[in-house]
Coordinates of C-alpha atoms in Angstrom, one line a residue:
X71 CA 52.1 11.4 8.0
X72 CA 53.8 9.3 5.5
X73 CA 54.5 11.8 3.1
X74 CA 55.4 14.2 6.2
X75 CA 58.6 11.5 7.2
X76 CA 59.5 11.8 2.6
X77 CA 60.3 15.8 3.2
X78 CA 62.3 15.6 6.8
X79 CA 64.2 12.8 5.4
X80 CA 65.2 14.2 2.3
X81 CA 65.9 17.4 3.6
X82 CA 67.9 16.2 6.5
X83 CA 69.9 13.5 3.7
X84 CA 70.4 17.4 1.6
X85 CA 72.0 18.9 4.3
X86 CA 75.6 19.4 3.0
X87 CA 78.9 18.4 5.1
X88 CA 81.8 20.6 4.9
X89 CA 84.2 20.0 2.0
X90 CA 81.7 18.5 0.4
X91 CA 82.0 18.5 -4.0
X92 CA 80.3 17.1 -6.7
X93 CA 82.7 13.9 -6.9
X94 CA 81.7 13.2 -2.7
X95 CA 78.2 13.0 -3.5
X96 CA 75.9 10.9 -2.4
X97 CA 72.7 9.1 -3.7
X98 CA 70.1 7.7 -1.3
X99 CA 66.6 5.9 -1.6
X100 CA 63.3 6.1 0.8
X101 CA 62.5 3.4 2.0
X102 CA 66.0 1.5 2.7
X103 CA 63.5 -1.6 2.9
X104 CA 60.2 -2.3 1.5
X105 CA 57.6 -4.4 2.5
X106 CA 54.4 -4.4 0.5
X107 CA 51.7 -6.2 0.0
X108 CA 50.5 -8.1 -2.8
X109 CA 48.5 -6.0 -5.5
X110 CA 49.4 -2.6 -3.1
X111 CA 51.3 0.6 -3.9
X112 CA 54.6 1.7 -2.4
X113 CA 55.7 5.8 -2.3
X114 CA 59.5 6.2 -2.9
X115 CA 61.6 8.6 -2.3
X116 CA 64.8 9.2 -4.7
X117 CA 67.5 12.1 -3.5
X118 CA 71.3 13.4 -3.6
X119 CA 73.4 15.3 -1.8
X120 CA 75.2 16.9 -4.7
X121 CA 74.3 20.9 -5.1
X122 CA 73.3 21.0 -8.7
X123 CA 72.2 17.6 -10.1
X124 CA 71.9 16.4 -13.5
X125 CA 69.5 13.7 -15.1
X126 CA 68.7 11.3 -12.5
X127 CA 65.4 8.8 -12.1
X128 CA 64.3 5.0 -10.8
X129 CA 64.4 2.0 -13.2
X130 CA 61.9 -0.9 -12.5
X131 CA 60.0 -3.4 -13.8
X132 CA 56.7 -2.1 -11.8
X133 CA 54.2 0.4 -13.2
X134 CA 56.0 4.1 -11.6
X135 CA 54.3 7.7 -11.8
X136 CA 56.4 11.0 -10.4
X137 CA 54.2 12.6 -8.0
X138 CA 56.1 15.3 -6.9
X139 CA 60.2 16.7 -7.2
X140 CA 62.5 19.1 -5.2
X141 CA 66.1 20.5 -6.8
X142 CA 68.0 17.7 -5.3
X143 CA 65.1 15.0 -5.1
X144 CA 62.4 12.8 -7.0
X145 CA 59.4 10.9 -5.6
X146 CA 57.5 8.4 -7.3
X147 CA 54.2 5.8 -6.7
X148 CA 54.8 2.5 -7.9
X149 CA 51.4 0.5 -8.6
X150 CA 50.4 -3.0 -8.6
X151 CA 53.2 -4.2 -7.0
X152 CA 52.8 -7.8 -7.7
X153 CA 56.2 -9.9 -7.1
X154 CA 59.7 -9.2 -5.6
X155 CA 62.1 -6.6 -7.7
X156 CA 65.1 -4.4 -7.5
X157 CA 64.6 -1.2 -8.1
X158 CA 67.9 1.2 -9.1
X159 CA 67.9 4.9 -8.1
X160 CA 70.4 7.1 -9.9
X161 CA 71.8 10.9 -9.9
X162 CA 74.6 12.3 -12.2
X163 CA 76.8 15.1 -11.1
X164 CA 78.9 16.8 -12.7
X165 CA 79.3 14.2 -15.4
X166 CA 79.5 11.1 -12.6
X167 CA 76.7 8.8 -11.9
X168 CA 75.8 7.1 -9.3
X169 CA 72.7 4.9 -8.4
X170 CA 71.5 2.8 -5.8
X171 CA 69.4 -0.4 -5.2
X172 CA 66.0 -0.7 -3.4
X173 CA 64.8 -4.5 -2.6
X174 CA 61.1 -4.7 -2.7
X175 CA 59.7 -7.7 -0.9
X176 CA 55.9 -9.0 -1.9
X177 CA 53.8 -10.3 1.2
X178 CA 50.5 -12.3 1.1
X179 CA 49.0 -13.2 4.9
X180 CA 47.9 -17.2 5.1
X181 CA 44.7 -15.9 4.8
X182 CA 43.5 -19.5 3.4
X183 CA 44.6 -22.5 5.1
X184 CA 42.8 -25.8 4.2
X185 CA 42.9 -28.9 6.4
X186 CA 42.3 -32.5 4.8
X187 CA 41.8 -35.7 6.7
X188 CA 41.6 -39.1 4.7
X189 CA 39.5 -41.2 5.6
X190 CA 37.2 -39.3 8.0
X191 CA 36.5 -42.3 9.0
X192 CA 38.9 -45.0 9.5
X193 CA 38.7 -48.3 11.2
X194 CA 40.9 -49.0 14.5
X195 CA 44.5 -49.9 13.9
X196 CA 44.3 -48.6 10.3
X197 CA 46.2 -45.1 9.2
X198 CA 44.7 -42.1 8.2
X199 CA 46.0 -38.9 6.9
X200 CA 45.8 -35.5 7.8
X201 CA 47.6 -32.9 5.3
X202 CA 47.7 -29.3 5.9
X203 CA 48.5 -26.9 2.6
X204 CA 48.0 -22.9 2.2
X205 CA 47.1 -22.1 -1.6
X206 CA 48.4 -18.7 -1.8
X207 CA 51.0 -16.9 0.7
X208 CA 54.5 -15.2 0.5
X209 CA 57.4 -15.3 1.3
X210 CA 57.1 -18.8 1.5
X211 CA 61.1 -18.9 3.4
X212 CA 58.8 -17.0 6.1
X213 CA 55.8 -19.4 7.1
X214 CA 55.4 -22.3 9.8
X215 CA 53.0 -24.5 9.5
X216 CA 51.5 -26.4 12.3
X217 CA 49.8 -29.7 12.6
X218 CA 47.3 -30.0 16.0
X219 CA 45.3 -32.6 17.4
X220 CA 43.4 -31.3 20.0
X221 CA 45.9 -28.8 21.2
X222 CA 48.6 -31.4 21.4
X223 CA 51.3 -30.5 18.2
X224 CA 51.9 -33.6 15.5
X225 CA 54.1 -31.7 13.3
X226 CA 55.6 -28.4 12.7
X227 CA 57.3 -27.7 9.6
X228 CA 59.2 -24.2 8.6
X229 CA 60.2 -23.6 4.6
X230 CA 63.3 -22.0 5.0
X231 CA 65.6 -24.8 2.8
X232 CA 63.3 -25.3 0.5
X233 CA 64.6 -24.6 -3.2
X234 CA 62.6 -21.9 -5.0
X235 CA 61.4 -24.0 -7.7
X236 CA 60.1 -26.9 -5.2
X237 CA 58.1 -23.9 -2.9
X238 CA 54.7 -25.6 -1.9
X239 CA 53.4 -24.2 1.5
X240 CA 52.5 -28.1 2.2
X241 CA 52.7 -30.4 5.5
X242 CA 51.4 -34.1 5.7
X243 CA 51.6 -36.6 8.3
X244 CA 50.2 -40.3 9.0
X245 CA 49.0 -41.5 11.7
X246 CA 47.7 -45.0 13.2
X247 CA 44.3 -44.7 14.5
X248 CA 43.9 -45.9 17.9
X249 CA 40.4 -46.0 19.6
X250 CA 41.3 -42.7 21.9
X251 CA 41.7 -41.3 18.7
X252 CA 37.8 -41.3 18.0
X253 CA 36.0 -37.9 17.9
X254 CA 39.7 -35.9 18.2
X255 CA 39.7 -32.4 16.4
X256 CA 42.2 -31.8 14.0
X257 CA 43.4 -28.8 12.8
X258 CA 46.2 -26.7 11.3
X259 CA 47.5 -23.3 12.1
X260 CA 49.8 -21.3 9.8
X261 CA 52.2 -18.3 10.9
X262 CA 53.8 -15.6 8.6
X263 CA 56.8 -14.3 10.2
X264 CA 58.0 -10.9 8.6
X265 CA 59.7 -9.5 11.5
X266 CA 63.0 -9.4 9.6
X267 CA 61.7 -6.8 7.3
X268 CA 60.3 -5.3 9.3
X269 CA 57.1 -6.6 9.5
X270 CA 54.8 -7.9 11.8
X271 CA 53.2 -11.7 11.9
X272 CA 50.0 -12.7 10.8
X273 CA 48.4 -15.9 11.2
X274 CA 45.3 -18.1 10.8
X275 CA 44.1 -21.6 11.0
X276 CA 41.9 -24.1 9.5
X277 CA 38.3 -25.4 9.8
X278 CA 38.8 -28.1 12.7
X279 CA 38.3 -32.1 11.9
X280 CA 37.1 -34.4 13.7
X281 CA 37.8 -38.2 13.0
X282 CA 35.5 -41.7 13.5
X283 CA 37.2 -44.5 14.7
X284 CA 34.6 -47.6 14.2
X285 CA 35.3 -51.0 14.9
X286 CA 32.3 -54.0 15.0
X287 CA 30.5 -53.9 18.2
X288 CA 28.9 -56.7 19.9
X289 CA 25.4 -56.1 21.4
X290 CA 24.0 -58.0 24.7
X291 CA 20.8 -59.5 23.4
X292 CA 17.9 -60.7 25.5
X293 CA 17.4 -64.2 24.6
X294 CA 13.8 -65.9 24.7
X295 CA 12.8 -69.7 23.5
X296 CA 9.6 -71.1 22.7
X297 CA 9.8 -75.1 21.5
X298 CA 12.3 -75.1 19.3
X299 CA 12.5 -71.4 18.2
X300 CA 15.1 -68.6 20.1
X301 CA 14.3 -64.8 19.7
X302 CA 17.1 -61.9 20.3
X303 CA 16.3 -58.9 21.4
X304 CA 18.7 -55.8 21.3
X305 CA 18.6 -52.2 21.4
X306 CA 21.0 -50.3 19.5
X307 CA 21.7 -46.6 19.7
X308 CA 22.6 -45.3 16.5
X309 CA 26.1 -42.9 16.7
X310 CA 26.7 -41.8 13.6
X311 CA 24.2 -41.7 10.1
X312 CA 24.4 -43.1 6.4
X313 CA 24.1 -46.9 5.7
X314 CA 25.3 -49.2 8.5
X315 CA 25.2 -53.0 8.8
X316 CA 23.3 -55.6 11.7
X317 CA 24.5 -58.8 11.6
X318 CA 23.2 -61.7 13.8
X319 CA 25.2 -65.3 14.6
X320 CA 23.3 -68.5 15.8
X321 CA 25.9 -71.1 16.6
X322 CA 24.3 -74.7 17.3
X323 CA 27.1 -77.2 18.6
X324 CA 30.2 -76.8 15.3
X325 CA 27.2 -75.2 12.7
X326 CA 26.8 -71.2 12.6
X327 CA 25.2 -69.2 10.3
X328 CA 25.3 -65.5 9.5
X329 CA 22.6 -63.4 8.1
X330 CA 23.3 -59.2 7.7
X331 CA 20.5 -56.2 7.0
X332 CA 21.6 -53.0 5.9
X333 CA 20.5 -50.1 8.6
X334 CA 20.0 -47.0 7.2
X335 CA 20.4 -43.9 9.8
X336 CA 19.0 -40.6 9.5
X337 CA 19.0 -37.7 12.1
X338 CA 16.4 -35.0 11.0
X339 CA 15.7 -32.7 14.5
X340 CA 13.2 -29.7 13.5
X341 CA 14.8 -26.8 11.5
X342 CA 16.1 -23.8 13.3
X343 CA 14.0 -20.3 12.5
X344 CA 15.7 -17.0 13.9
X345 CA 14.0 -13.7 14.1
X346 CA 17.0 -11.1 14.6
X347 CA 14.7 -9.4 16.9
X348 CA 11.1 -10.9 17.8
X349 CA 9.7 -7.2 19.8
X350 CA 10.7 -4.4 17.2
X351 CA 9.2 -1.2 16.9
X352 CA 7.2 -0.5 14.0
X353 CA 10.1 0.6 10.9
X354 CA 12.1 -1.5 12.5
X355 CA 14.9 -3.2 9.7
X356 CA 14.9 -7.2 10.8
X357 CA 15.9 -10.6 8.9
X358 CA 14.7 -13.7 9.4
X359 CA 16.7 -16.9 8.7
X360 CA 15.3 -20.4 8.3
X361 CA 18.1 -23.2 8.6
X362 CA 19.0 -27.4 9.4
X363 CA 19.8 -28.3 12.5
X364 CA 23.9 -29.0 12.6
X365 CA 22.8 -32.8 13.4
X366 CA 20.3 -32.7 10.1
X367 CA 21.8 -35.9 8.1
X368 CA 21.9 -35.7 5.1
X369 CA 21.4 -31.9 4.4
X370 CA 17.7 -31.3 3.8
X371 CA 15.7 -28.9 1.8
X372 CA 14.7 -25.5 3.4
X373 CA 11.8 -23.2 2.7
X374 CA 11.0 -19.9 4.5
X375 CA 7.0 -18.9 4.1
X376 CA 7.7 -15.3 2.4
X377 CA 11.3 -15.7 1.3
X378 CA 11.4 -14.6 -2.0
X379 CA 13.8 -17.4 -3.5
X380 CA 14.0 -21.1 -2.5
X381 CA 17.9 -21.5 -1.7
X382 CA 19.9 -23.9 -3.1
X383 CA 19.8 -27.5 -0.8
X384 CA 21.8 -27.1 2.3
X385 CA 21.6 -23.5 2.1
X386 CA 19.6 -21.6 4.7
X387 CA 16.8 -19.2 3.5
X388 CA 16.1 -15.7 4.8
X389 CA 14.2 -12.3 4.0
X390 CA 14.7 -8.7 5.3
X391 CA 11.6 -7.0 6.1
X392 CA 11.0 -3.0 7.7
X393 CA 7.9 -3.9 10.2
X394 CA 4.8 -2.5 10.3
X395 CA 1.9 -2.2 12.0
X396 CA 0.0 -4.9 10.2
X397 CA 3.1 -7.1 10.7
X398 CA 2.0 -7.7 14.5
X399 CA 1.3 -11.2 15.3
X400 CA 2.5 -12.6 12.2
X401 CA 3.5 -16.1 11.4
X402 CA 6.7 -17.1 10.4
X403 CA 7.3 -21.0 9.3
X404 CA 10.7 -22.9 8.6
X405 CA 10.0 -25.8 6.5
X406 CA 12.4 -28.5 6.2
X407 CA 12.7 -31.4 3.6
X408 CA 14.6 -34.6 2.8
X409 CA 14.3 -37.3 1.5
X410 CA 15.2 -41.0 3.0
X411 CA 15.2 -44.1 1.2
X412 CA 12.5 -42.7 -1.2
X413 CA 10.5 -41.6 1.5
X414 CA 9.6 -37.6 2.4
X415 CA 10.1 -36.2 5.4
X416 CA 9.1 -32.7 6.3
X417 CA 9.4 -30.7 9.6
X418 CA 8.0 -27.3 10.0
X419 CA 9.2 -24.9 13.1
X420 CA 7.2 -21.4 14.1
X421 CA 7.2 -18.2 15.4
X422 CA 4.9 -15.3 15.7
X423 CA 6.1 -11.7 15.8
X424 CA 5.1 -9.1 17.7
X425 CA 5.5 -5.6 16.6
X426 CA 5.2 -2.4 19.2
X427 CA 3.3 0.5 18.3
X428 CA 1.7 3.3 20.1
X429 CA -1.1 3.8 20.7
X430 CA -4.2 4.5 18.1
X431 CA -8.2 5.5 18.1
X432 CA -9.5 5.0 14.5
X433 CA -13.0 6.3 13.5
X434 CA -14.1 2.6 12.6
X435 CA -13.3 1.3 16.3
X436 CA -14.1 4.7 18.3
X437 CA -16.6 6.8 16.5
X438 CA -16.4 10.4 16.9
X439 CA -20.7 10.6 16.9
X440 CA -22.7 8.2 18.7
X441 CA -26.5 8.3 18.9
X442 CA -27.9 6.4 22.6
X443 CA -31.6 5.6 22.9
X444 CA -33.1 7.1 25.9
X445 CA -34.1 4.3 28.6
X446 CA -31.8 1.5 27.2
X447 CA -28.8 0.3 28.2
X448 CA -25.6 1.8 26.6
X449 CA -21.8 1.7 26.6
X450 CA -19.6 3.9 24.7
X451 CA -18.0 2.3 21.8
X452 CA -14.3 2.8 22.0
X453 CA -11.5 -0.1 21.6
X454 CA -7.9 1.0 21.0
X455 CA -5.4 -0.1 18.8
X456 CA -1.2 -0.3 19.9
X457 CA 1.0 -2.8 21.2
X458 CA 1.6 -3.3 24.0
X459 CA -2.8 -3.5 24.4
X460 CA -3.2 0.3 25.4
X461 CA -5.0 1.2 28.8
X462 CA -8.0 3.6 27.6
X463 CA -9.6 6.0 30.4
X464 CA -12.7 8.1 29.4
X465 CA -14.1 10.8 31.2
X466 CA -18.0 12.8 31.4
X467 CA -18.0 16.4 33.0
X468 CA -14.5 15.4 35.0
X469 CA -15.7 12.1 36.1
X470 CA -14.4 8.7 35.1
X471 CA -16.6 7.0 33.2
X472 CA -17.0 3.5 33.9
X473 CA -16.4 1.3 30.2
X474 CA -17.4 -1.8 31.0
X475 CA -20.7 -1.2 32.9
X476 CA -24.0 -0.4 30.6
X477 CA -25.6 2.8 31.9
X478 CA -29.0 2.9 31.2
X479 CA -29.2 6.0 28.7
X480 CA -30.8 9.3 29.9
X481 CA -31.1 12.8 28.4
X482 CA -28.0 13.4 31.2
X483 CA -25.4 11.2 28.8
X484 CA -25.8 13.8 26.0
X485 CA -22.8 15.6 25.6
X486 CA -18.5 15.4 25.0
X487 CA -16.3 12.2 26.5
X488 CA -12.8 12.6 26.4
X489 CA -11.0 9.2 25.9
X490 CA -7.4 8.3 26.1
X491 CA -5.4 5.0 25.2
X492 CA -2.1 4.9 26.8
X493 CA 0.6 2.3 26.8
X494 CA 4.8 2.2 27.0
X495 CA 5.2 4.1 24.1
X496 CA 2.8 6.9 24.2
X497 CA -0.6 8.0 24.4
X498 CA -3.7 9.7 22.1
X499 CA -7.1 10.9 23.0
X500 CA -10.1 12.0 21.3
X501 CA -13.6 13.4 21.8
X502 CA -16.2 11.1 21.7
X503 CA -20.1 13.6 21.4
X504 CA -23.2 11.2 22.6
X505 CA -26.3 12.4 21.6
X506 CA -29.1 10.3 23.5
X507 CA -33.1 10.1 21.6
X508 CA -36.3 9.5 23.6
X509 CA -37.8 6.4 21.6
X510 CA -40.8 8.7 20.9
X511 CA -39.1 10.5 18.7
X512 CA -37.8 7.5 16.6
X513 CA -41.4 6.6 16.5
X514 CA -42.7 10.0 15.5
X515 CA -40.1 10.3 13.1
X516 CA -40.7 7.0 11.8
X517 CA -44.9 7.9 11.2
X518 CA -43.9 11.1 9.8
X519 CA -41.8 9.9 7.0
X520 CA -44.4 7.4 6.4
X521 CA -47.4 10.2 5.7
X522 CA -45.3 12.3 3.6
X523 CA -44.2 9.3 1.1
X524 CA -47.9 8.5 0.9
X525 CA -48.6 12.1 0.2
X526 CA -46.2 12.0 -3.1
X527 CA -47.6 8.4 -4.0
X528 CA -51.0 10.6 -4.1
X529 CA -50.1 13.6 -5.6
X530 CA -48.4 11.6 -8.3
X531 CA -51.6 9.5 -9.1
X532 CA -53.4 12.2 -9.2
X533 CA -51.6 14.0 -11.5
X534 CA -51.4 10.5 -13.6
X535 CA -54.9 10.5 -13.8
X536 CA -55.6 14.3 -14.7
X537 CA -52.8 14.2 -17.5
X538 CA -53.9 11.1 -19.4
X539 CA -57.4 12.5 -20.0
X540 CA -55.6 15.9 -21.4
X541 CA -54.2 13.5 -23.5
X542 CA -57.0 11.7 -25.2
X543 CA -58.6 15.2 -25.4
X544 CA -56.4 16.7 -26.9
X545 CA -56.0 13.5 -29.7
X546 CA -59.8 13.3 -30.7
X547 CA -59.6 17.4 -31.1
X548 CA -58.9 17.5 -34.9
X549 CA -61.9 14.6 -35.6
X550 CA -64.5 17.0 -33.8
X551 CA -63.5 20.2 -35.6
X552 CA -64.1 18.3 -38.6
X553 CA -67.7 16.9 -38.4
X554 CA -68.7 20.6 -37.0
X555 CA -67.4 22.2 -40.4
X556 CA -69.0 19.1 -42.1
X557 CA -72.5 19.8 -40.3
X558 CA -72.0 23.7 -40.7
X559 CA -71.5 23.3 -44.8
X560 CA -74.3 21.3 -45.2
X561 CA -76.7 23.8 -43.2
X562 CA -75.1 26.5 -46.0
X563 CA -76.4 24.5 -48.5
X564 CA -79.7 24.0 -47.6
X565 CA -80.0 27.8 -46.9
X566 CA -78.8 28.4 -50.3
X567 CA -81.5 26.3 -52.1
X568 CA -84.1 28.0 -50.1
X569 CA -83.4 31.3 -51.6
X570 CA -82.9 30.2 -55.4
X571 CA -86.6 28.7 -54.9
X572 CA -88.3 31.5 -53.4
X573 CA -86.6 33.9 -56.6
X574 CA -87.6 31.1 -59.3
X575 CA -83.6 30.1 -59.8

């Protein structure tokens, strides 16, 4: 749109009048006032009336680019436009120049304003301060500061004499404290007023104060005697914390005497634990913040159970977690810490989350098989899994099954239930097959399997026994072939020696 209003307007300002010549011509700038603000850009728009222009340009300080031209006109993006300048526009014709000026004014909004009050606290009768002061904002002839207590105004204070090298956006006041004083909020609000360029106003205030007016306070004891010894009593209720003072006067005719404790007061309520949202759904994105009560004095030390990093003391701690199924029921703990007169204190606050899910039947919980012995009593084994708890509903042949009742088991239960777990965010079912055995047949099965493993332990002895003999036989082999050749050599020889005798060898 902006650029859109840069072509009317230069074509409108190109428009020639009658009679008009090079030495009538005009030069003209876009914007004729610019507001900007700080470290922005600005577009301008340079342009002349006269038909056939010669060199022409912008001179300035600030960072320029040409983005774009036209026969009778220029555009250009200044960048980083950091402080007030002049910026000169210029167009020869003819052999004539002319130029003109562009005033560009830097803005910063209050965006800062810082509120001090000395002492915070102050005893009755004695003056405090309260000083107001806005670290960076322009144009300083522009802002109006504005002292409150309460909503009642102290002191307002505009800049518009002030001398350049003097600007300090800057407004303090003092004040006599007076016991209706005590637990006032202070505060300052700052206004930027840019109406004149053609702005709008922008505006923001402090961090509110809030002063103590103390002054000694006399208790009304409860006085007891016994002989010649008085006891006071008192009860005290502790305002404020850090290290205050009991003293206690016994005057006897023109004698007193003074004795002082110092009172140390603490204030140490339970930490605060959040859980942005303490019912999500399962994948649900969720942080958890563990942080001192605003009345915690002095600032303790906090620690979240499954924070990855302990914060730095004063600092709340806090995770981001995407829930889960397993995350249902659990614990989150806020632990808080401080110590008091070298003493520990710790406080510890809890919550339990509760993550939805639909419904589930899992094979550990619900088994798909399930074996019933005849004449005993059974139920079906099914428990769902969801939040919220899931309703479950079975059914046999069409008929609701009754879940919590046993049935005593009979060859009638064999066959397919259909169970389904419902809650608010869904439902899921599943087939459930019951086989039911007579206890005869565990029995039978039971002698069986014992006479066939004391068939093997047989067989295998047997077999034992006939290989080992093999064995031996088969090892003493070689010593009996021997003492038959032995015994058949010997008969040989005796043959022999019969035949040499009877032919007279």
């Amino acid at each position: 749109m902006e650029m859109l209003l840069f072509r009317v307007w230069a074509l409108l300002a190109l428009i020639p009048f009658p009679g008009a010549t090079e030495e009538t011509f005009e030069v003209s700038v876009w914007p004729d006032q610019a507001l900007v603000k700080l470290g922005q850009s600005l577009m301008v728009n340079c342009s002349t009336t006269c038909p056939d222009p010669g060199p022409s340009g912008i001179e300035t300080l600030l960072k320029k680019t040409q983005v774009d031209k036209g026969p009778q006109w220029k555009e250009f993006l200044l960048e980083d436009v950091t402080e007030n300048s002049i910026l000169q526009c210029f167009f020869s014709c003819a052999g004539i120049q002319k130029d003109t000026s562009l005033g560009i004014t830097v803005y910063q909004p209050p965006e800062q304003v810082i509120l001090e009050l000395e002492p915070a606290w102050v005893a009755m009768d004695e003056a405090f301060t309260v000083k107001c002061h806005v670290p960076s904002v322009a144009p300083l002839e522009n802002l109006t500061l504005t002292l409150l207590q309460g909503n009642k105004k102290l002191q307002r204070r505009n800049f518009m004499s002030l001398a350049v090298a003097s600007q300090r956006a800057e407004v303090t006041i003092n004040v006599k404290a007076q016991r209706a004083d005590d637990r006032c909020n202070f505060s300052c609000r700052a206004e930027l007023d840019l109406s004149s360029y053609g702005g709008g106003l922008f505006h923001s205030s402090s961090a509110i104060k809030v002063l103590r007016i103390f002054g000694d306070q006399e208790l009304s004891p409860f006085v007891s005697w016994k002989g010649d010894t008085a006891w006071a009593n008192a009860t005290v209720q502790a305002m404020e914390t850090g290290d205050q003072e009991l003293s206690c006067l016994v005057s006897l005719g023109p004698m007193e005497e003074k004795t002082r404790e110092p009172v140390h007061v603490y204030s140490f309520p339970p930490p605060i634990l959040e859980i942005e949202e303490l019912y999500p759904l399962a994948g649900t994105d969720i942080n958890v913040t563990c942080s001192g009560h605003v009345l915690t004095s002095p600032s303790p030390t906090l620690w979240l159970k499954g924070a990855p990093d302990l914060p730095a003391p004063g600092e709340p701690a806090w995770l981001s977690l995407t829930t889960r199924e397993e995350d249902n029921g659990r614990n989150f703990s806020c632990e808080a810490s401080m110590e008091v007169q070298g003493q520990q204190l710790i406080k510890t606050t809890a919550m339990q989350l509760h993550v939805l899910y639909k419904p589930r039947l899992e094979e550990s919980d619900c088994p798909g098989n399930q074996t019933w012995v005849k004449g005993a009593e059974q139920m079906l084994a099914c428990v769902p899994k969801g939040n919220p708890t899931p309703a479950l509903v079975c059914t046999w042949n069409g008929v609701i099954f009754h879940l919590e009742v046993p049935q005593k088991a009979t060859q009638n239960h064999t066959g397919t239930y259909c169970c389904t777990a419902t809650n608010q965010l869904g439902s899921v079912s599943k087939d459930i097959a019951v086989i039911v055995q007579g206890l005869d047949e565990g029995i039978s099965s039971t002698i069986f399997v014992i006479i066939v493993a004391l068939g093997v332990g047989v067989t295998a002895i047997a077999l034992y026994l006939n290989y080992r003999p093999c064995k031996i036989e088969r090892r003493k082999l070689p010593y009996r072939q021997k003492e038959k050749n032995k015994e058949q050599e010997s008969q040989f020889a005796v043959q022999q020696a019969e035949k040499c005798n009877a032919h007279n060898c």
